[in-house]
mmCIF file of C-alpha atoms in Angstrom:
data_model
loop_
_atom_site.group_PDB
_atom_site.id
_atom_site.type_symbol
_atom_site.label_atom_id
_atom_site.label_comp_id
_atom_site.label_asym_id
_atom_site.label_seq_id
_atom_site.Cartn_x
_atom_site.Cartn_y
_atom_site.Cartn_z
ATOM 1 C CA UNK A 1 -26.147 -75.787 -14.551
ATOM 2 C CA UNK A 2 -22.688 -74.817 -14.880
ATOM 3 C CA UNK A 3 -21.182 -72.695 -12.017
ATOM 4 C CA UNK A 4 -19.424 -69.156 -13.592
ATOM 5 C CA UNK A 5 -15.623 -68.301 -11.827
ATOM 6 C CA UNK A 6 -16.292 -65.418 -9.261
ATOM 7 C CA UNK A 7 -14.980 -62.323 -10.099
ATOM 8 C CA UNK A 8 -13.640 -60.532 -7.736
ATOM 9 C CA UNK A 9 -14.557 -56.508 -7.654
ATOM 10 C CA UNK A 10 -11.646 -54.254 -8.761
ATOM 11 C CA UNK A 11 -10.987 -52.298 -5.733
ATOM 12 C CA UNK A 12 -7.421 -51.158 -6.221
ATOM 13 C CA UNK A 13 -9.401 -47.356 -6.175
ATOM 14 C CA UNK A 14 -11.574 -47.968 -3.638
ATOM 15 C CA UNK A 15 -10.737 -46.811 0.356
ATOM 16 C CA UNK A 16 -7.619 -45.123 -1.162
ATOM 17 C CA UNK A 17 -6.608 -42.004 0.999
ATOM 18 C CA UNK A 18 -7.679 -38.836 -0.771
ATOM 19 C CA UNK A 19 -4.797 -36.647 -2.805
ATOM 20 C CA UNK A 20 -3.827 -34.530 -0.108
ATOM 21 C CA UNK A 21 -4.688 -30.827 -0.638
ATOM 22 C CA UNK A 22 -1.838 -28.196 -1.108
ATOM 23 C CA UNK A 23 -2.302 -26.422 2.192
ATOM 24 C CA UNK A 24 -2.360 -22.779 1.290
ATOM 25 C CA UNK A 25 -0.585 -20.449 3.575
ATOM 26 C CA UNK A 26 -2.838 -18.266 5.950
ATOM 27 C CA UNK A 27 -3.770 -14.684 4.912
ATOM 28 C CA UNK A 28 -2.049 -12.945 7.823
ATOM 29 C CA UNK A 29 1.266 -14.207 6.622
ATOM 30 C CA UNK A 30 0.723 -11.922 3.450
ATOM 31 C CA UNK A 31 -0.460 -8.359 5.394
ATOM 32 C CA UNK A 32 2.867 -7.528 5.225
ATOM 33 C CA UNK A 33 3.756 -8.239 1.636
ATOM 34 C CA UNK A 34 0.443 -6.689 0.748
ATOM 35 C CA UNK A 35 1.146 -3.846 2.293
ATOM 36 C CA UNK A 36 4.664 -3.631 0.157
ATOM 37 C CA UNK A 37 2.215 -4.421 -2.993
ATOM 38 C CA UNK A 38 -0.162 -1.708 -1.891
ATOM 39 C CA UNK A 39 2.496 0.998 -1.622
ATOM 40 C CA UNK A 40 3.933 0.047 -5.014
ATOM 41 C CA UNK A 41 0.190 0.507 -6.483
ATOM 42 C CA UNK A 42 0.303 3.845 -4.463
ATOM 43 C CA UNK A 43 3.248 4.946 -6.409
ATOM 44 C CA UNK A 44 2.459 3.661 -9.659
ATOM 45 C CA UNK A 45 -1.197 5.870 -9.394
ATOM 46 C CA UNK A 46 0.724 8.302 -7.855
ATOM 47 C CA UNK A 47 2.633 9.281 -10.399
ATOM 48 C CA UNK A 48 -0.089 8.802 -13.235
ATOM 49 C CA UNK A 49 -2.090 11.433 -11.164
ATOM 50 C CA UNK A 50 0.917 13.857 -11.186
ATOM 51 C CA UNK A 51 1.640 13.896 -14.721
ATOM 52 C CA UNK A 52 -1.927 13.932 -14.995
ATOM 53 C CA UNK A 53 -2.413 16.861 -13.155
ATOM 54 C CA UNK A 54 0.931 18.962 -14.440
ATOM 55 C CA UNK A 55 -0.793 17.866 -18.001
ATOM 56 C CA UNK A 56 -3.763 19.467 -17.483
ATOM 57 C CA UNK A 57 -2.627 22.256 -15.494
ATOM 58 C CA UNK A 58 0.454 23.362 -17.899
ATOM 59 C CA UNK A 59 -2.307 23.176 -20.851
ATOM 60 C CA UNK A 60 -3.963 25.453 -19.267
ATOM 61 C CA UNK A 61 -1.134 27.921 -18.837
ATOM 62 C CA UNK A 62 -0.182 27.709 -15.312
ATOM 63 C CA UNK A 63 3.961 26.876 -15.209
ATOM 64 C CA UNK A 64 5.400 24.552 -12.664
ATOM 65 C CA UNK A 65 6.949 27.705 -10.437
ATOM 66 C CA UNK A 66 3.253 28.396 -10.216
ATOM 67 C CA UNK A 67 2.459 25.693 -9.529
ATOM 68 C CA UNK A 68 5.178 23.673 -7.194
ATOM 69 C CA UNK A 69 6.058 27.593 -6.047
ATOM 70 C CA UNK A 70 9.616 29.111 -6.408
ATOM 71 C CA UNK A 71 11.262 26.155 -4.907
ATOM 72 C CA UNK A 72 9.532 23.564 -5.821
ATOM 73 C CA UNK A 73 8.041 21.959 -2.445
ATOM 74 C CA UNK A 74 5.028 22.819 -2.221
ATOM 75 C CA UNK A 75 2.337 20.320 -2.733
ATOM 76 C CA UNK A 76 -1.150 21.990 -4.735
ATOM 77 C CA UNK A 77 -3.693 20.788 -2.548
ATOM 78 C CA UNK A 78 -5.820 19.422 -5.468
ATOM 79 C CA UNK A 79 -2.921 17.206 -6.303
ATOM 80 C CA UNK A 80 -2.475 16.204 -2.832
ATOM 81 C CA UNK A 81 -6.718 15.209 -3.115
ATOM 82 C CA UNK A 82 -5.926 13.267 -6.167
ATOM 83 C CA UNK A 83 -2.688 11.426 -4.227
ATOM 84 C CA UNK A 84 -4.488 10.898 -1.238
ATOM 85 C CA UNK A 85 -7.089 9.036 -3.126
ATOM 86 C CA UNK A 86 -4.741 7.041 -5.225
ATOM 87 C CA UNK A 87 -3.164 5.852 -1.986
ATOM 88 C CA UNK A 88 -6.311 4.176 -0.664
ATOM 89 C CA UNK A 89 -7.259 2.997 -4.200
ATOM 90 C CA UNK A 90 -3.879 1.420 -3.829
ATOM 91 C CA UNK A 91 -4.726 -0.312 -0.773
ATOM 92 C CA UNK A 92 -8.014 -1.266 -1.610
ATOM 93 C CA UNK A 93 -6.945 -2.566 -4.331
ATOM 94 C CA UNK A 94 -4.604 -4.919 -3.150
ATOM 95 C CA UNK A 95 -7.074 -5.978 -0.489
ATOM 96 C CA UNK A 96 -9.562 -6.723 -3.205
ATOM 97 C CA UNK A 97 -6.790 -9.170 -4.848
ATOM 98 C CA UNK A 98 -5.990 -10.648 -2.377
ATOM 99 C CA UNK A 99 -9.671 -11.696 -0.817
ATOM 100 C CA UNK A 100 -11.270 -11.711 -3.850
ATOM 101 C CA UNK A 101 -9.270 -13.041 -6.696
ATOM 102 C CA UNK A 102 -7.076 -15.032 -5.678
ATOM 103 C CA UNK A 103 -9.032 -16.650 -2.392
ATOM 104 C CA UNK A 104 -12.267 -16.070 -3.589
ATOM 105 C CA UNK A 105 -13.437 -15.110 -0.179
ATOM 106 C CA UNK A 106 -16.993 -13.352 -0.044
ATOM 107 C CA UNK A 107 -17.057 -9.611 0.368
ATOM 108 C CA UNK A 108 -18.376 -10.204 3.982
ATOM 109 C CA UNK A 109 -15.457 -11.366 4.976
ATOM 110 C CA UNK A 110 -14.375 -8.457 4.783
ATOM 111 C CA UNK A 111 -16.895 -6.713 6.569
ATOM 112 C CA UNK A 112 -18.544 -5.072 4.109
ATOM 113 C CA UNK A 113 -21.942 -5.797 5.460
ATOM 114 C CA UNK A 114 -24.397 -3.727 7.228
ATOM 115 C CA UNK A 115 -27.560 -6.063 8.212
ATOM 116 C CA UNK A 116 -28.741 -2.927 10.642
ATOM 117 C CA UNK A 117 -27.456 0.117 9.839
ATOM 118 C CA UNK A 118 -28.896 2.798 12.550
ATOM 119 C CA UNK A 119 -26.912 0.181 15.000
ATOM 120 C CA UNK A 120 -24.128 0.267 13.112
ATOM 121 C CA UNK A 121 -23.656 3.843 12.966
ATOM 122 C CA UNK A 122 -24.954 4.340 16.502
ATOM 123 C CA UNK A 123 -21.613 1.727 17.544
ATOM 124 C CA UNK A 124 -19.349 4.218 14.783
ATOM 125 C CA UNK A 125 -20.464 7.689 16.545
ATOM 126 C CA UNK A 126 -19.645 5.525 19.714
ATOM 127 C CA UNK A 127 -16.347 5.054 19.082
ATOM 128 C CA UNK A 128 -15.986 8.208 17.051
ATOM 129 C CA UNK A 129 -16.121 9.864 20.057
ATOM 130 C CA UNK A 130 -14.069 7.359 22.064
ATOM 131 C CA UNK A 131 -11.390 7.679 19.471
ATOM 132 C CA UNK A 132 -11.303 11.831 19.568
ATOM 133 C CA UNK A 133 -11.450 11.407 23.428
ATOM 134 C CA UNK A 134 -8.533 9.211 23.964
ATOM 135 C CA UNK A 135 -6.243 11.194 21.032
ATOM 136 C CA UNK A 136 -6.836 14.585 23.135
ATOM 137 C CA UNK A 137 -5.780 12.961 26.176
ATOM 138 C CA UNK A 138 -2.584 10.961 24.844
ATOM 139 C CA UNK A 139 -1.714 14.573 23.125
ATOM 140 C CA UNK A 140 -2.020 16.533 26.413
ATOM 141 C CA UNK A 141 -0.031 14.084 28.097
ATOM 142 C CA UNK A 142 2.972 13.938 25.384
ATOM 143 C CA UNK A 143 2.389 17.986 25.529
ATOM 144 C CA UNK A 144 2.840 18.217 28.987
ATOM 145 C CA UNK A 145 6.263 16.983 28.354
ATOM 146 C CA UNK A 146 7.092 19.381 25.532
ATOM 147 C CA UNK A 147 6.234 16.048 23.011
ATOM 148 C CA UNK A 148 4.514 17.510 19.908
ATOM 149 C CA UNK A 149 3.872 15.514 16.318
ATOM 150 C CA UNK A 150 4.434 17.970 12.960
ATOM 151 C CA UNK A 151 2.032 15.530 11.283
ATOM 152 C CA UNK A 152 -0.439 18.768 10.577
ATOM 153 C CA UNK A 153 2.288 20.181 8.162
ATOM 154 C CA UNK A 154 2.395 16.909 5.703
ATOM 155 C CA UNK A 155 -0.817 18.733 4.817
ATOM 156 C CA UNK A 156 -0.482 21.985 3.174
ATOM 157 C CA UNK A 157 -3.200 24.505 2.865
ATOM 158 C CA UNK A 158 -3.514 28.195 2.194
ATOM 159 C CA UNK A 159 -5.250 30.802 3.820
ATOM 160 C CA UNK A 160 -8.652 31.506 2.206
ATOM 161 C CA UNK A 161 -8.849 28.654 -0.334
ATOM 162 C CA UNK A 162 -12.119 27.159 -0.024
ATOM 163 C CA UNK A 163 -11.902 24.918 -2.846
ATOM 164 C CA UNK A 164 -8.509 23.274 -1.615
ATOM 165 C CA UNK A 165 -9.081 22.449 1.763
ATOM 166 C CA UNK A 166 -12.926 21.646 0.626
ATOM 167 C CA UNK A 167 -10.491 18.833 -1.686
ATOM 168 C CA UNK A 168 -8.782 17.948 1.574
ATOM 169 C CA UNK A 169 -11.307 17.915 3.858
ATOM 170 C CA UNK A 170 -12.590 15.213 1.929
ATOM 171 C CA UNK A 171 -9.817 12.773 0.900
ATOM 172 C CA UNK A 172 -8.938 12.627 4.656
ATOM 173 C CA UNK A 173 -12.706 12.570 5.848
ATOM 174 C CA UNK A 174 -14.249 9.460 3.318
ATOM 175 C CA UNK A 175 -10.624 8.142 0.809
ATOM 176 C CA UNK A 176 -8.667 7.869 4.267
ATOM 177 C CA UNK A 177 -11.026 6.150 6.375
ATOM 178 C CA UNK A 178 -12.477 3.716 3.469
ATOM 179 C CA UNK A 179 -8.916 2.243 2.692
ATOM 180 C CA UNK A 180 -7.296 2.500 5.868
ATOM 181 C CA UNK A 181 -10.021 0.722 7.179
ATOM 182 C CA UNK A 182 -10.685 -1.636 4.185
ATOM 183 C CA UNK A 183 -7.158 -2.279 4.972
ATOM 184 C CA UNK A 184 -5.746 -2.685 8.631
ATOM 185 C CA UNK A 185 -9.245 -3.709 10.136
ATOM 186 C CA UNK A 186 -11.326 -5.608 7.247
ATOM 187 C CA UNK A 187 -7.984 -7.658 5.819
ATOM 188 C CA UNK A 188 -5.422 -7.750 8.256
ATOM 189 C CA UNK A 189 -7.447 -7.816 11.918
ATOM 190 C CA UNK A 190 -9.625 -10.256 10.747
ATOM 191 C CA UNK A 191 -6.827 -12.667 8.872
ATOM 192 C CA UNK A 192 -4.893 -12.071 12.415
ATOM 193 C CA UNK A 193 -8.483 -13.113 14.199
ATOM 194 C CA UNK A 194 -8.135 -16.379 12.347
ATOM 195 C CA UNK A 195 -4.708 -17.492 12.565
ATOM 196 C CA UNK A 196 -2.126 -15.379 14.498
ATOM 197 C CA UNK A 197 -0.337 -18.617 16.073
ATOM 198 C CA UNK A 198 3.221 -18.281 17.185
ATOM 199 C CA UNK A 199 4.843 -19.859 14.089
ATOM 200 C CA UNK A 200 2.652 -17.224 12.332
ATOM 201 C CA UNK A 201 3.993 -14.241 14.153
ATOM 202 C CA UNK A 202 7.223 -15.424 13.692
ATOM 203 C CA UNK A 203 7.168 -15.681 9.719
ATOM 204 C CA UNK A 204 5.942 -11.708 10.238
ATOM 205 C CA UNK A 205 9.181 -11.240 12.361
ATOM 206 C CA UNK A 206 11.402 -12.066 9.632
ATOM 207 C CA UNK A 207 9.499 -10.450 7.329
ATOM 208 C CA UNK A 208 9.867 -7.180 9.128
ATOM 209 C CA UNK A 209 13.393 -7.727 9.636
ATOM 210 C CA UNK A 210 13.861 -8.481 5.423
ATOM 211 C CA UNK A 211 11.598 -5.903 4.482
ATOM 212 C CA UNK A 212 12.010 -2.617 7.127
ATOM 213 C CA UNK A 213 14.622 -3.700 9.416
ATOM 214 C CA UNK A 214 17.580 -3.959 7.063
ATOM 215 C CA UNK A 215 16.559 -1.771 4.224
ATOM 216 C CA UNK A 216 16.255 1.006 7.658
ATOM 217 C CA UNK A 217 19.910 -0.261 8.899
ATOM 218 C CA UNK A 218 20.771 0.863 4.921
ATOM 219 C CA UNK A 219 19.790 3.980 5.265
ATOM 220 C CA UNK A 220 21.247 4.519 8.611
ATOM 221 C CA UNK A 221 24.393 4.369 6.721
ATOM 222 C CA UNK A 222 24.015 6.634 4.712
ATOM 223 C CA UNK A 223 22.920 9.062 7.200
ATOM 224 C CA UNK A 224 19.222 9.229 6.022
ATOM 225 C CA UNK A 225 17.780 8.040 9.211
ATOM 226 C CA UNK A 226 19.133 8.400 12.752
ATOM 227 C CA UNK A 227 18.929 5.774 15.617
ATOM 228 C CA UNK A 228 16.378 7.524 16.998
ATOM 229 C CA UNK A 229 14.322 6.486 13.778
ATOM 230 C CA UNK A 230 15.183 3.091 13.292
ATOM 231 C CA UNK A 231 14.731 2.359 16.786
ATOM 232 C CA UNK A 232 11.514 3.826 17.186
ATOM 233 C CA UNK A 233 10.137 1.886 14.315
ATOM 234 C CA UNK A 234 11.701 -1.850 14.431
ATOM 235 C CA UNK A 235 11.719 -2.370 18.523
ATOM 236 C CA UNK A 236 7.894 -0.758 18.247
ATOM 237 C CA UNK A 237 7.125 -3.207 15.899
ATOM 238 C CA UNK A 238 8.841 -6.533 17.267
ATOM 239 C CA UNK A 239 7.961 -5.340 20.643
ATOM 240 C CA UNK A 240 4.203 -5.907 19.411
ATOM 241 C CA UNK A 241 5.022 -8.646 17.889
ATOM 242 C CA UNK A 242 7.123 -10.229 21.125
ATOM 243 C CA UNK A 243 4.046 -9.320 22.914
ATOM 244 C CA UNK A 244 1.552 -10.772 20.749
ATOM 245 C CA UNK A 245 3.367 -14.655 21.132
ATOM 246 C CA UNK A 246 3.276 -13.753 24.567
ATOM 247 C CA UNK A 247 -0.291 -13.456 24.750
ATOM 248 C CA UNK A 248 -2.678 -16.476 24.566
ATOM 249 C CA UNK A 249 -5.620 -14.791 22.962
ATOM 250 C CA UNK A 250 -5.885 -15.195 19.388
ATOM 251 C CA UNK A 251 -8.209 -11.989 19.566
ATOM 252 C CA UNK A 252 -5.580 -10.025 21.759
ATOM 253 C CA UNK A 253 -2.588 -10.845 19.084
ATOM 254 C CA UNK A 254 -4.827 -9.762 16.392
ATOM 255 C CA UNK A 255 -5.627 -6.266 18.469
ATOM 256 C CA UNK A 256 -1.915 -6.125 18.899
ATOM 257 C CA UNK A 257 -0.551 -6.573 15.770
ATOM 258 C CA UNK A 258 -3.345 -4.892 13.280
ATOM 259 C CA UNK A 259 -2.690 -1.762 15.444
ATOM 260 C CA UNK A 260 0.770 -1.671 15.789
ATOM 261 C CA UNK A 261 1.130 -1.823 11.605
ATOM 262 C CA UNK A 262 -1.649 0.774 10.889
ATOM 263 C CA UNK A 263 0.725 3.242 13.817
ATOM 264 C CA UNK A 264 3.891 3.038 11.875
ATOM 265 C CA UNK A 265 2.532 3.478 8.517
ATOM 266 C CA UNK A 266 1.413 6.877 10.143
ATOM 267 C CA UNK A 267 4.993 7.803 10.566
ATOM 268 C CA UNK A 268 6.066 8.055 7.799
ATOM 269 C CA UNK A 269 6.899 12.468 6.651
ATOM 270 C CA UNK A 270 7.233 12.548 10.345
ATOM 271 C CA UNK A 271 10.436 14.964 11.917
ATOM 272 C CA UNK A 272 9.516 15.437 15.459
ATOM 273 C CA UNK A 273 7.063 14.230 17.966
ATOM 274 C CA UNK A 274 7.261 10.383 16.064
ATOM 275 C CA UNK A 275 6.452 8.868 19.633
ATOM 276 C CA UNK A 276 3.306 11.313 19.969
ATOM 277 C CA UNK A 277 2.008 9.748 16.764
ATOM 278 C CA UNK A 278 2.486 6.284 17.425
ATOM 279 C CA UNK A 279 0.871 6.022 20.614
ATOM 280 C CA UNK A 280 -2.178 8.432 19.619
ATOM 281 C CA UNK A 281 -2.463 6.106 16.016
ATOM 282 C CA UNK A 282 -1.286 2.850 18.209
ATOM 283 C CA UNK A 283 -4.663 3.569 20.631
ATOM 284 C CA UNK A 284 -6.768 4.610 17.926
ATOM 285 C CA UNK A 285 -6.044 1.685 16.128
ATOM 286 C CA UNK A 286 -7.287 -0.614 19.109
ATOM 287 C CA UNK A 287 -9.825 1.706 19.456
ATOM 288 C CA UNK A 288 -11.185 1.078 15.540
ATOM 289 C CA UNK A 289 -10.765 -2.495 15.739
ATOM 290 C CA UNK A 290 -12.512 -2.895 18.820
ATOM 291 C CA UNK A 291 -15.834 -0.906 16.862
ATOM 292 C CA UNK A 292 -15.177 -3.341 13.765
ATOM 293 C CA UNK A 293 -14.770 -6.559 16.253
ATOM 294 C CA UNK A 294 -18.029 -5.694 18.110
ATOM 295 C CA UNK A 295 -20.165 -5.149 15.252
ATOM 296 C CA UNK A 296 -18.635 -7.516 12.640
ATOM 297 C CA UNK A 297 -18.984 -4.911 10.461
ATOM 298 C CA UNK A 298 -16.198 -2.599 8.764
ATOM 299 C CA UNK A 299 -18.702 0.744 8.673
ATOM 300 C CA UNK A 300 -18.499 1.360 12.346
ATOM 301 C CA UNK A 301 -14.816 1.654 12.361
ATOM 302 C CA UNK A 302 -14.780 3.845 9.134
ATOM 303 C CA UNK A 303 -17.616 5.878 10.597
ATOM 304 C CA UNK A 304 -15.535 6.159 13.817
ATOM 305 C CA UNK A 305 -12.168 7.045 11.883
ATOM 306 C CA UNK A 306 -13.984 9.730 9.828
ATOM 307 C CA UNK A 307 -15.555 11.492 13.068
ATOM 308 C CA UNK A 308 -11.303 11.365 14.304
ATOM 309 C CA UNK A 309 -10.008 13.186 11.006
ATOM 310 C CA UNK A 310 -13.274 15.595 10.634
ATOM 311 C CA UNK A 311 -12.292 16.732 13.738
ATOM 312 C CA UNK A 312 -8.712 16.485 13.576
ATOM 313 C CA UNK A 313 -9.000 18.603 10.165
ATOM 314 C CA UNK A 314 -11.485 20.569 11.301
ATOM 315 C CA UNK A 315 -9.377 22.494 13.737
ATOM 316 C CA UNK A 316 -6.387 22.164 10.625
ATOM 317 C CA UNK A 317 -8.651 24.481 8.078
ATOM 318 C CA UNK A 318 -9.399 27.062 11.293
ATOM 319 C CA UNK A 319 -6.336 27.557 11.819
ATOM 320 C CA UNK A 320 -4.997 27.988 8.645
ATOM 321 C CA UNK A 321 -7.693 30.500 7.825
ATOM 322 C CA UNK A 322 -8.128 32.307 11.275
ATOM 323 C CA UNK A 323 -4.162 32.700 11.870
ATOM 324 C CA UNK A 324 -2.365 32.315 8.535
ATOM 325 C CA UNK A 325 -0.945 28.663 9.285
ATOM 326 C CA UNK A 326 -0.690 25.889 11.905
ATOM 327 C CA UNK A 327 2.460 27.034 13.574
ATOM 328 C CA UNK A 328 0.858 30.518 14.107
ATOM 329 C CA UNK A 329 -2.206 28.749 15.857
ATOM 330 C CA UNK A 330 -0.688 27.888 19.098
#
């Protein structure tokens, strides 16, 4: 018997560390960005919806004094429908990219679930009526000290036309509250919820100071904004965001954060009464992401926001109808 060499196993492969994985950065690093992306869609749609609508209405014989009136500024309120709707699409859009595409993230994630839905929209009437509550009280208070928002007259309605503020009714009662929501509490609370660590808030801080801080500083220039402006938006938004790293609670940052972005996109048309607006939207927005934290679901808050604008339009379309316009209604 003749004894064979041993061979020794080849194990130059074997107990070799694993290829380390490209570490992807985390989603709340990109709310910002995405919400550039999303307002780029928003214009894009925008404008196909204008020329859309000037299309169809100039082949049917209407001119554009008719339409735009005599000097041209005023806003047809089926085109504002048809831009309020592109602006969500926008944002859902983006949202849907982002999650779905390109992280392949399930659409629960987002909170698009509803496993009981009578709870769910017992938790959105809830918080409905929290959120109408607390916005009548922060507006008396700012009122008391001669502090009123001109938000109402972004939204222009005549006297009498049922179709129109029918249109308008609804883009701000179900388009607004899907995307916003879809948006600020589905994407960006819930990428905050998982990582909103100090490094974190600090890549947002230089984002905001590329992306709205010097572009604002620009315009400041150029007389376009005033300091009044500028200051109300960037020290609102870093004083969230110095807030946020100086809170330990991953939950509280994320509360902080979400609701300071979804205030100062509200701003944005505004003249007079800006600080009204961002406190009332500011509280409203802890208030909605407090309904979508609690349930896990995204239907509760955009239940909740819809019962906010139904009423906040609501008493729009009276007074447009019973007294001519909003200034007129006192």
């Amino acid at each position: 018997m003749t004894s064979q060499p041993y061979v020794f196993p080849d194990v130059s492969s074997e107990h070799q560390p694993p290829a380390p994985v490209k570490q992807k950065w985390p989603l709340s690093v990109w709310i910002l960005p995405d919400g550039i992306f999303a307002l780029i869609a928003t214009l894009i749609l925008s404008v196909i919806v204008m020329i859309a609508y000037i299309a169809v209405q100039v082949g049917g014989g209407a001119n554009l004094q008719e339409l735009f009136g005599p000097n041209g500024t005023s806003i047809p309120s089926g085109l504002l429908f048809g831009l309020l709707v592109a602006q969500n699409l926008g944002f859902v859009g983006i949202v849907l990219l982002r999650t779905r595409l390109i992280r392949k993230l399930p659409l629960q994630w987002l909170g698009l679930t509803a496993p009981q839905p009578l709870r769910l929209i017992g938790w959105g009437i809830i918080f409905g009526i929290l959120f109408v509550s607390l916005n009548f009280l922060i507006g008396l208070i700012f009122s008391y000290f001669g502090i009123n928002s001109d938000q109402a007259d972004l939204f222009q309605m005549e006297q009498g036309d049922t179709l129109g503020q029918t249109l308008m009714f609804l883009g701000a009662v179900v388009a607004a509250p899907i995307g916003e929501e879809l948006f600020f509490r589905g994407y960006a609370f819930k990428a905050l919820r998982e990582n909103s660590s100090r490094r974190t808030i600090a890549v947002i801080a230089i984002q905001l100071l590329v992306v709205i801080g010097l572009p604002l500083l620009g315009l400041l220039a150029f007389s376009a904004y005033t300091w009044s402006d500028v200051s109300l938006l960037v020290v609102s938004l870093i004083a969230a965001l110095g807030l946020s790293a100086l809170v330990p609670s991953t939950r509280v940052r994320a509360y902080l954060i979400s609701s300071a972005f979804f205030a100062v996109v509200h701003l944005s048309g505004i003249n007079q009464g800006a600080i009204a607006l961002l406190a009332a939207t500011f509280i409203g927005g802890l208030c909605l992401a407090g309904a979508y934290d609690r349930t896990g679901s995204i239907l509760p808050s955009i239940i909740a926001h819809a019962i906010n604008n139904s009423v906040a339009f609501g008493q729009l379309i009276y007074c447009v109808n019973a007294y001519g316009s909003v200034q007129n209604c006192g």
